[in-house]
CSV table of C-alpha atoms in Angstrom, one decimal:
chain,number,residue,atom,x,y,z
A,14,MET,CA,8.0,8.3,-10.7
A,15,LEU,CA,10.7,5.6,-11.2
A,16,SER,CA,13.1,7.7,-9.1
A,17,ASN,CA,10.5,7.7,-6.3
A,18,TYR,CA,10.0,3.9,-6.5
A,19,ALA,CA,13.7,3.4,-6.4
A,20,GLY,CA,13.9,5.4,-3.2
A,21,TYR,CA,11.0,3.5,-1.8
A,22,LEU,CA,12.8,0.2,-2.5
A,23,ALA,CA,16.1,1.5,-1.0
A,24,GLY,CA,14.2,2.7,2.1
A,25,ALA,CA,12.5,-0.6,2.6
A,26,ILE,CA,15.8,-2.5,2.4
A,27,VAL,CA,17.6,-0.1,4.8
A,28,ALA,CA,14.6,-0.2,7.2
A,29,GLY,CA,15.1,-4.0,7.4
A,30,LEU,CA,18.7,-3.6,8.3
A,31,LEU,CA,18.6,-0.8,10.9
A,32,PRO,CA,17.8,-1.5,14.6
A,33,LEU,CA,14.4,0.2,14.4
A,34,LYS,CA,12.9,-1.7,17.3
A,35,LYS,CA,14.1,0.5,20.0
A,36,HIS,CA,14.0,3.8,18.1
A,37,LYS,CA,10.8,3.7,16.1
A,38,THR,CA,9.4,7.1,17.1
A,39,ASN,CA,12.7,8.9,16.4
A,40,PHE,CA,13.1,7.3,13.0
A,41,LEU,CA,9.5,8.1,12.2
A,42,ARG,CA,9.8,11.8,13.2
A,43,VAL,CA,12.9,12.3,11.1
A,44,SER,CA,11.3,10.5,8.1
A,45,LEU,CA,8.2,12.8,8.4
A,46,ILE,CA,10.4,15.9,8.5
A,47,ILE,CA,12.3,14.7,5.4
A,48,SER,CA,9.1,13.9,3.6
A,49,VAL,CA,7.7,17.4,4.2
A,50,LEU,CA,10.9,19.1,3.2
A,51,THR,CA,11.4,17.3,0.0
A,52,THR,CA,7.8,17.9,-1.0
A,53,PHE,CA,8.2,21.6,-0.2
A,54,VAL,CA,11.4,22.0,-2.2
A,55,MET,CA,9.9,20.3,-5.2
A,56,GLY,CA,7.8,23.5,-5.6
A,57,LEU,CA,10.9,25.7,-5.6
A,58,SER,CA,13.1,23.7,-7.9
A,59,HIS,CA,13.2,23.8,-11.7
A,60,SER,CA,16.2,21.5,-12.0
A,61,TYR,CA,15.4,18.1,-13.4
A,62,VAL,CA,18.4,16.5,-11.7
A,63,LEU,CA,17.5,18.0,-8.3
A,64,MET,CA,13.9,16.8,-8.8
A,65,LEU,CA,15.1,13.3,-9.4
A,66,ILE,CA,17.2,13.5,-6.2
A,67,LEU,CA,14.3,14.9,-4.2
A,68,ARG,CA,11.9,12.2,-5.4
A,69,PHE,CA,14.4,9.5,-4.5
A,70,VAL,CA,15.0,10.9,-1.0
A,71,SER,CA,11.2,11.3,-0.6
A,72,GLY,CA,10.8,7.7,-1.6
A,73,ILE,CA,13.2,6.6,1.1
A,74,ALA,CA,11.3,8.7,3.7
A,75,SER,CA,7.9,7.4,2.5
A,76,SER,CA,9.1,3.8,2.9
A,77,PHE,CA,10.4,4.4,6.4
A,78,ILE,CA,7.1,6.1,7.3
A,79,PHE,CA,5.0,3.2,6.0
A,80,VAL,CA,7.2,0.5,7.7
A,81,ILE,CA,7.5,2.2,11.1
A,82,ALA,CA,4.0,3.6,11.3
A,83,SER,CA,2.5,0.2,10.3
A,84,SER,CA,4.7,-1.5,12.9
A,85,ILE,CA,3.7,0.8,15.7
A,86,VAL,CA,0.0,0.8,14.8
A,87,LEU,CA,-0.3,-3.0,14.3
A,88,ASP,CA,1.6,-3.7,17.5
A,89,LYS,CA,-0.7,-1.4,19.5
A,90,LEU,CA,-3.9,-2.9,17.9
A,91,SER,CA,-2.7,-6.4,18.5
A,92,SER,CA,-1.9,-5.7,22.2
A,93,ALA,CA,-5.4,-4.2,22.5
A,94,GLY,CA,-7.0,-7.2,20.8
A,95,LYS,CA,-8.3,-5.1,17.9
A,96,THR,CA,-6.3,-6.3,14.9
A,97,ASN,CA,-9.3,-5.9,12.6
A,98,TRP,CA,-9.1,-2.1,13.2
A,99,SER,CA,-6.0,-2.0,11.0
A,100,GLY,CA,-8.3,-1.2,8.1
A,101,ILE,CA,-9.0,2.1,9.6
A,102,PHE,CA,-5.3,3.0,9.6
A,103,TYR,CA,-4.8,2.0,5.9
A,104,SER,CA,-8.0,3.6,4.7
A,105,GLY,CA,-6.1,6.9,4.9
A,106,VAL,CA,-4.6,6.2,1.5
A,107,GLY,CA,-8.1,6.1,0.0
A,108,PHE,CA,-8.9,9.4,1.5
A,109,GLY,CA,-5.7,10.8,0.2
A,110,ILE,CA,-6.3,9.6,-3.3
A,111,PHE,CA,-9.9,10.9,-3.3
A,112,PHE,CA,-9.2,14.4,-1.9
A,113,SER,CA,-6.0,15.0,-3.9
A,114,THR,CA,-7.8,14.2,-7.1
A,115,LEU,CA,-10.5,16.7,-6.2
A,116,PHE,CA,-8.3,19.6,-5.3
A,117,ILE,CA,-5.0,19.2,-7.2
A,118,PRO,CA,-6.4,20.0,-10.7
A,119,SER,CA,-8.0,23.2,-9.5
A,120,SER,CA,-4.9,24.1,-7.4
A,121,ASN,CA,-2.8,23.6,-10.5
A,122,ASP,CA,-5.0,26.0,-12.5
A,123,LEU,CA,-4.7,28.7,-9.8
A,124,PHE,CA,-1.1,28.3,-8.6
A,125,GLY,CA,0.7,26.2,-11.2
A,126,TRP,CA,2.5,22.9,-10.4
A,127,GLU,CA,4.9,24.7,-8.1
A,128,GLY,CA,2.0,25.8,-5.9
A,129,VAL,CA,0.6,22.3,-5.8
A,130,TRP,CA,3.8,20.9,-4.3
A,131,ILE,CA,4.0,23.7,-1.8
A,132,GLY,CA,0.3,23.3,-0.9
A,133,LEU,CA,0.8,19.5,-0.4
A,134,ALA,CA,3.7,20.3,1.9
A,135,ILE,CA,1.6,22.6,4.0
A,136,VAL,CA,-1.1,20.0,4.3
A,137,SER,CA,1.6,17.4,5.3
A,138,ILE,CA,2.9,19.8,8.0
A,139,VAL,CA,-0.6,20.0,9.5
A,140,LEU,CA,-1.1,16.2,9.4
A,141,THR,CA,2.5,15.6,10.8
A,142,ILE,CA,1.6,17.7,13.9
A,143,PHE,CA,-1.2,15.3,14.7
A,144,VAL,CA,1.1,12.3,14.3
A,145,TRP,CA,3.7,14.0,16.4
A,146,MET,CA,1.2,14.5,19.2
A,147,TRP,CA,0.0,10.9,19.0
A,148,LEU,CA,3.5,9.5,19.2
A,149,LYS,CA,4.2,11.1,22.6
A,150,ASP,CA,2.6,8.3,24.6
A,151,SER,CA,2.2,5.6,21.9
A,152,LEU,CA,5.2,3.4,22.8
A,153,ASN,CA,4.6,3.9,26.6
A,154,THR,CA,1.1,2.5,26.2
A,155,LEU,CA,2.4,-0.4,24.0
A,156,THR,CA,5.1,-1.3,26.6
A,157,LYS,CA,2.5,-1.6,29.3
A,158,THR,CA,0.2,-3.9,27.2
A,159,GLU,CA,2.5,-5.8,25.0
A,160,LYS,CA,2.1,-9.0,27.0
A,161,GLN,CA,-1.5,-9.1,26.0
A,162,ASP,CA,-0.7,-9.6,22.4
A,163,GLU,CA,-3.7,-10.8,20.5
A,164,LYS,CA,-3.6,-14.4,19.3
A,165,ILE,CA,-4.8,-14.9,15.7
A,166,GLN,CA,-4.7,-18.2,13.9
A,167,VAL,CA,-2.1,-17.8,11.1
A,168,PRO,CA,0.3,-20.0,9.1
A,169,PRO,CA,3.7,-20.8,10.7
A,170,PRO,CA,6.6,-18.4,10.1
A,171,LYS,CA,8.1,-20.7,7.5
A,172,TRP,CA,5.1,-20.0,5.3
A,173,LEU,CA,6.2,-16.3,5.1
A,174,THR,CA,8.2,-17.0,1.9
A,175,TRP,CA,4.9,-17.7,0.0
A,176,LEU,CA,3.4,-14.5,1.3
A,177,MET,CA,6.5,-12.6,0.2
A,178,ILE,CA,6.3,-14.1,-3.3
A,179,ALA,CA,2.6,-13.4,-3.6
A,180,TYR,CA,3.0,-9.8,-2.4
A,181,GLY,CA,5.9,-9.2,-4.8
A,182,LEU,CA,3.7,-10.4,-7.7
A,183,GLU,CA,0.9,-8.1,-6.4
A,184,GLY,CA,3.3,-5.1,-6.5
A,185,LEU,CA,4.3,-6.0,-10.1
A,186,GLY,CA,0.7,-6.5,-11.3
A,187,TYR,CA,-1.3,-3.8,-9.5
A,188,ILE,CA,1.0,-1.0,-10.5
A,189,VAL,CA,0.2,-1.4,-14.2
A,190,THR,CA,-3.4,-0.4,-13.6
A,191,GLY,CA,-2.3,2.2,-11.0
A,192,THR,CA,0.1,3.8,-13.6
A,193,PHE,CA,-2.0,3.6,-16.7
A,194,ILE,CA,-5.7,3.6,-15.8
A,195,VAL,CA,-6.1,7.3,-16.3
A,196,SER,CA,-4.3,7.1,-19.7
A,197,ILE,CA,-6.5,4.2,-20.7
A,198,ALA,CA,-9.6,6.2,-20.0
A,199,GLU,CA,-8.2,9.2,-21.7
A,200,ASN,CA,-7.4,7.2,-24.9
A,201,SER,CA,-10.6,5.2,-24.8
A,202,PRO,CA,-13.2,6.4,-27.5
A,203,THR,CA,-16.0,5.1,-25.2
A,204,PHE,CA,-15.0,7.1,-22.2
A,205,ARG,CA,-16.8,10.5,-22.4
A,206,MET,CA,-16.0,11.9,-19.0
A,207,ASP,CA,-12.9,13.6,-17.6
A,208,SER,CA,-10.3,10.9,-17.5
A,209,SER,CA,-9.3,11.9,-13.9
A,210,PHE,CA,-12.7,10.8,-12.7
A,211,VAL,CA,-11.5,7.2,-12.8
A,212,TRP,CA,-8.9,8.1,-10.1
A,213,ILE,CA,-11.6,9.6,-8.0
A,214,VAL,CA,-13.5,6.3,-8.3
A,215,VAL,CA,-10.3,4.5,-7.2
A,216,GLY,CA,-10.2,6.6,-4.1
A,217,LEU,CA,-13.8,6.1,-3.3
A,218,GLY,CA,-13.3,2.3,-3.6
A,219,ALA,CA,-10.2,2.4,-1.4
A,220,ILE,CA,-11.7,4.4,1.5
A,221,PRO,CA,-13.9,1.6,2.9
A,222,SER,CA,-12.0,-1.3,1.4
A,223,CYS,CA,-9.4,-1.7,4.2
A,224,ILE,CA,-12.0,-1.8,6.9
A,225,LEU,CA,-14.2,-4.3,5.0
A,226,TRP,CA,-11.2,-6.6,4.2
A,227,SER,CA,-9.8,-6.6,7.7
A,228,THR,CA,-13.3,-7.3,9.1
A,229,LEU,CA,-13.7,-10.2,6.7
A,230,ALA,CA,-10.2,-11.5,7.6
A,231,LYS,CA,-11.2,-11.5,11.3
A,232,LYS,CA,-14.1,-13.7,10.5
A,233,GLN,CA,-12.9,-15.9,7.7
A,234,GLY,CA,-9.1,-15.8,7.9
A,235,PHE,CA,-6.4,-13.5,6.5
A,236,VAL,CA,-5.1,-15.9,3.8
A,237,ILE,CA,-8.5,-16.7,2.3
A,238,SER,CA,-9.3,-13.0,2.3
A,239,LEU,CA,-6.0,-12.3,0.5
A,240,VAL,CA,-6.7,-14.9,-2.1
A,241,LEU,CA,-10.2,-13.5,-2.7
A,242,SER,CA,-9.0,-9.9,-2.9
A,243,MET,CA,-6.3,-10.7,-5.4
A,244,ILE,CA,-8.6,-12.7,-7.6
A,245,LEU,CA,-11.1,-9.8,-7.6
A,246,GLN,CA,-8.2,-7.4,-8.5
A,247,ALA,CA,-7.1,-9.6,-11.3
A,248,ILE,CA,-10.6,-9.5,-12.7
A,249,GLY,CA,-10.7,-5.8,-12.4
A,250,ILE,CA,-7.4,-5.3,-14.2
A,251,ALA,CA,-8.4,-7.5,-17.1
A,252,LEU,CA,-12.0,-6.2,-17.4
A,253,PRO,CA,-11.3,-3.4,-19.9
A,254,VAL,CA,-9.7,-5.8,-22.3
A,255,PHE,CA,-12.8,-7.9,-22.7
A,256,TRP,CA,-15.4,-5.2,-22.1
A,257,THR,CA,-14.6,-1.8,-23.6
A,258,SER,CA,-17.0,0.8,-22.3
A,259,GLN,CA,-17.3,3.7,-19.9
A,260,ILE,CA,-19.0,1.4,-17.4
A,261,SER,CA,-16.3,-1.2,-17.6
A,262,LEU,CA,-13.6,1.3,-16.9
A,263,ILE,CA,-15.5,2.7,-13.9
A,264,ILE,CA,-16.0,-0.9,-12.6
A,265,SER,CA,-12.3,-1.7,-13.2
A,266,ALA,CA,-11.3,1.4,-11.2
A,267,LEU,CA,-13.7,0.6,-8.4
A,268,LEU,CA,-12.4,-3.0,-8.1
A,269,PHE,CA,-8.9,-1.7,-8.2
A,270,GLY,CA,-9.6,0.8,-5.5
A,271,ALA,CA,-11.5,-1.8,-3.5
A,272,THR,CA,-8.6,-4.2,-3.4
A,273,PHE,CA,-5.1,-2.7,-3.7
A,274,MET,CA,-4.9,-1.1,-0.2
A,275,GLY,CA,-7.0,-4.0,1.2
A,276,ILE,CA,-4.3,-6.4,0.0
A,277,THR,CA,-1.7,-4.2,1.7
A,278,THR,CA,-3.7,-4.2,4.9
A,279,LEU,CA,-4.1,-7.9,4.9
A,280,ALA,CA,-0.6,-8.8,3.9
A,281,THR,CA,1.2,-6.5,6.4
A,282,THR,CA,-1.2,-7.5,9.3
A,283,LEU,CA,-0.7,-11.2,8.5
A,284,ALA,CA,3.1,-10.8,8.3
A,285,ARG,CA,3.2,-9.0,11.6
A,286,GLN,CA,1.1,-11.7,13.3
A,287,MET,CA,3.4,-14.3,11.9
A,288,ASN,CA,6.5,-12.6,13.4
A,289,PRO,CA,5.3,-10.2,16.2
A,290,ALA,CA,8.7,-10.1,17.9
A,291,ASN,CA,10.1,-7.9,15.2
A,292,SER,CA,7.3,-6.4,13.3
A,293,SER,CA,9.2,-3.5,11.7
A,294,ARG,CA,11.7,-5.9,10.1
A,295,VAL,CA,9.2,-8.3,8.6
A,296,ILE,CA,7.1,-5.4,7.3
A,297,SER,CA,10.2,-3.8,5.7
A,298,TYR,CA,11.1,-7.1,3.9
A,299,LEU,CA,7.5,-7.3,2.6
A,300,THR,CA,7.6,-3.7,1.5
A,301,ALA,CA,10.9,-4.2,-0.3
A,302,ILE,CA,9.7,-7.0,-2.4
A,303,TYR,CA,6.5,-5.1,-3.2
A,304,ALA,CA,8.7,-2.1,-4.2
A,305,ILE,CA,10.7,-4.3,-6.6
A,306,GLY,CA,7.5,-5.3,-8.3
A,307,GLN,CA,6.4,-1.6,-8.5
A,308,MET,CA,9.6,-0.8,-10.4
A,309,ILE,CA,9.5,-3.7,-12.8
A,310,GLY,CA,5.8,-3.5,-13.6
A,311,PRO,CA,5.6,-0.2,-15.4
A,312,THR,CA,8.7,-0.8,-17.4
A,313,ILE,CA,7.5,-4.1,-18.8
A,314,ALA,CA,4.0,-2.7,-19.4
A,315,GLY,CA,5.5,0.3,-21.2
A,316,VAL,CA,7.5,-1.9,-23.5
A,317,LEU,CA,4.5,-4.1,-24.2
A,318,THR,CA,2.3,-1.1,-24.9
A,319,SER,CA,4.8,0.5,-27.3
A,320,PHE,CA,5.3,-2.8,-29.1
A,321,THR,CA,1.6,-3.7,-29.5
A,322,GLN,CA,0.2,-0.1,-29.6
A,323,SER,CA,-2.4,-1.2,-27.1
A,324,TYR,CA,-2.8,-1.6,-23.3
A,325,ASN,CA,-4.4,-5.0,-23.7
A,326,ALA,CA,-1.3,-7.1,-23.5
A,327,ALA,CA,0.0,-5.2,-20.4
A,328,LEU,CA,-3.4,-5.5,-18.7
A,329,ILE,CA,-3.7,-9.3,-19.4
A,330,GLY,CA,-0.1,-9.8,-18.2
A,331,ALA,CA,-0.7,-7.8,-15.0
A,332,ALA,CA,-3.9,-9.6,-14.3
A,333,GLY,CA,-2.2,-13.0,-14.8
A,334,VAL,CA,0.7,-12.0,-12.5
A,335,VAL,CA,-1.8,-11.1,-9.7
A,336,PHE,CA,-3.8,-14.2,-10.2
A,337,ILE,CA,-0.6,-16.4,-10.0
A,338,GLY,CA,0.2,-14.5,-6.8
A,339,ALA,CA,-3.2,-15.6,-5.4
A,340,LEU,CA,-2.4,-19.2,-6.2
A,341,PHE,CA,0.8,-19.1,-4.2
A,342,LEU,CA,-1.3,-18.2,-1.1
A,343,ILE,CA,-3.8,-21.1,-1.3
A,344,SER,CA,-1.5,-23.5,0.6
A,345,GLY,CA,-1.8,-21.2,3.7
A,346,ILE,CA,-5.6,-21.6,4.0
A,347,ARG,CA,-5.3,-25.0,5.6
A,348,PHE,CA,-3.4,-23.5,8.6
A,349,GLU,CA,-6.2,-21.1,9.4
A,350,ARG,CA,-8.7,-23.9,9.4
A,351,ARG,CA,-6.9,-26.0,12.0
A,352,PRO,CA,-7.8,-26.0,15.7
A,353,PRO,CA,-5.7,-23.5,17.7
A,354,LEU,CA,-3.9,-26.2,19.7
A,355,GLU,CA,-2.9,-28.0,16.5
A,356,THR,CA,-1.7,-24.8,14.9
A,357,SER,CA,0.4,-24.0,18.0
A,358,ALA,CA,2.0,-27.4,17.8
A,359,ILE,CA,3.0,-26.9,14.2
A,360,LYS,CA,4.7,-23.6,15.1
């Protein structure tokens, strides 16, 4: 997993340096091919070193796919005046979590772990075909309508630093629950169901969350929606520490699913609106700092868990980090409450 996160970080950094603006579709196509190939070869390899390399390369490709696809989709939605539809795009992660949790265990029983990787590659090929077809006219349509870019009341570009810090802290905190929630359920004496069920709950929570959060942001503002979602996530992360039961773990998983991709939806959409001229670059920077948090979080949590022989310290720490991230965002709320003309003058 750490190898994949390292590749994701490297990919995000490189994506911010390369001239993606004029060659988005080509970079996206190549990244999709690499992602499918590395997934397929994972099912053929039994070399630990090769697997590490494959996961690293896959992480790079995944980062490119996220940055470029987000940039293309958000640009098109903004030009069409439908920024709040970004939640539909990001809800795909929830569907992926839900369906993979349903089918991977049974596939593993039937075909072994090698068959699971090959099966995932086949599914990826099918989905890639649809993306490939959609890309044919996406940029042509965008070029024709880019002058109609939707105007949304957001903080000035200089405030982007606070968003970066908050999003990095989110990456550091959320990944603790993302990494250990199944193990927490498995080791909890009060959880009497299959521990993988909590991951199904995460997926169920994530599916509608992006749409709901983007809709709320359209009405109340992106910053205030981000603050609220991060506070809710912090509560969900810490909940099992203060309330140990099967119900609390399910609620924790639901709150986690209902916020982690919602936060990504809000943060990337907001960053893009703050710097629409080069959306792929600003999204890549945001993804890079998020990836740094993803790498640090599990390491610190693992050390704390080993030292204390409990997940409690790691969960409290993760919840605290996410809550602090929310506090960094509060200063941006005032920009969304100002009249449009005043906001424009500040910019």
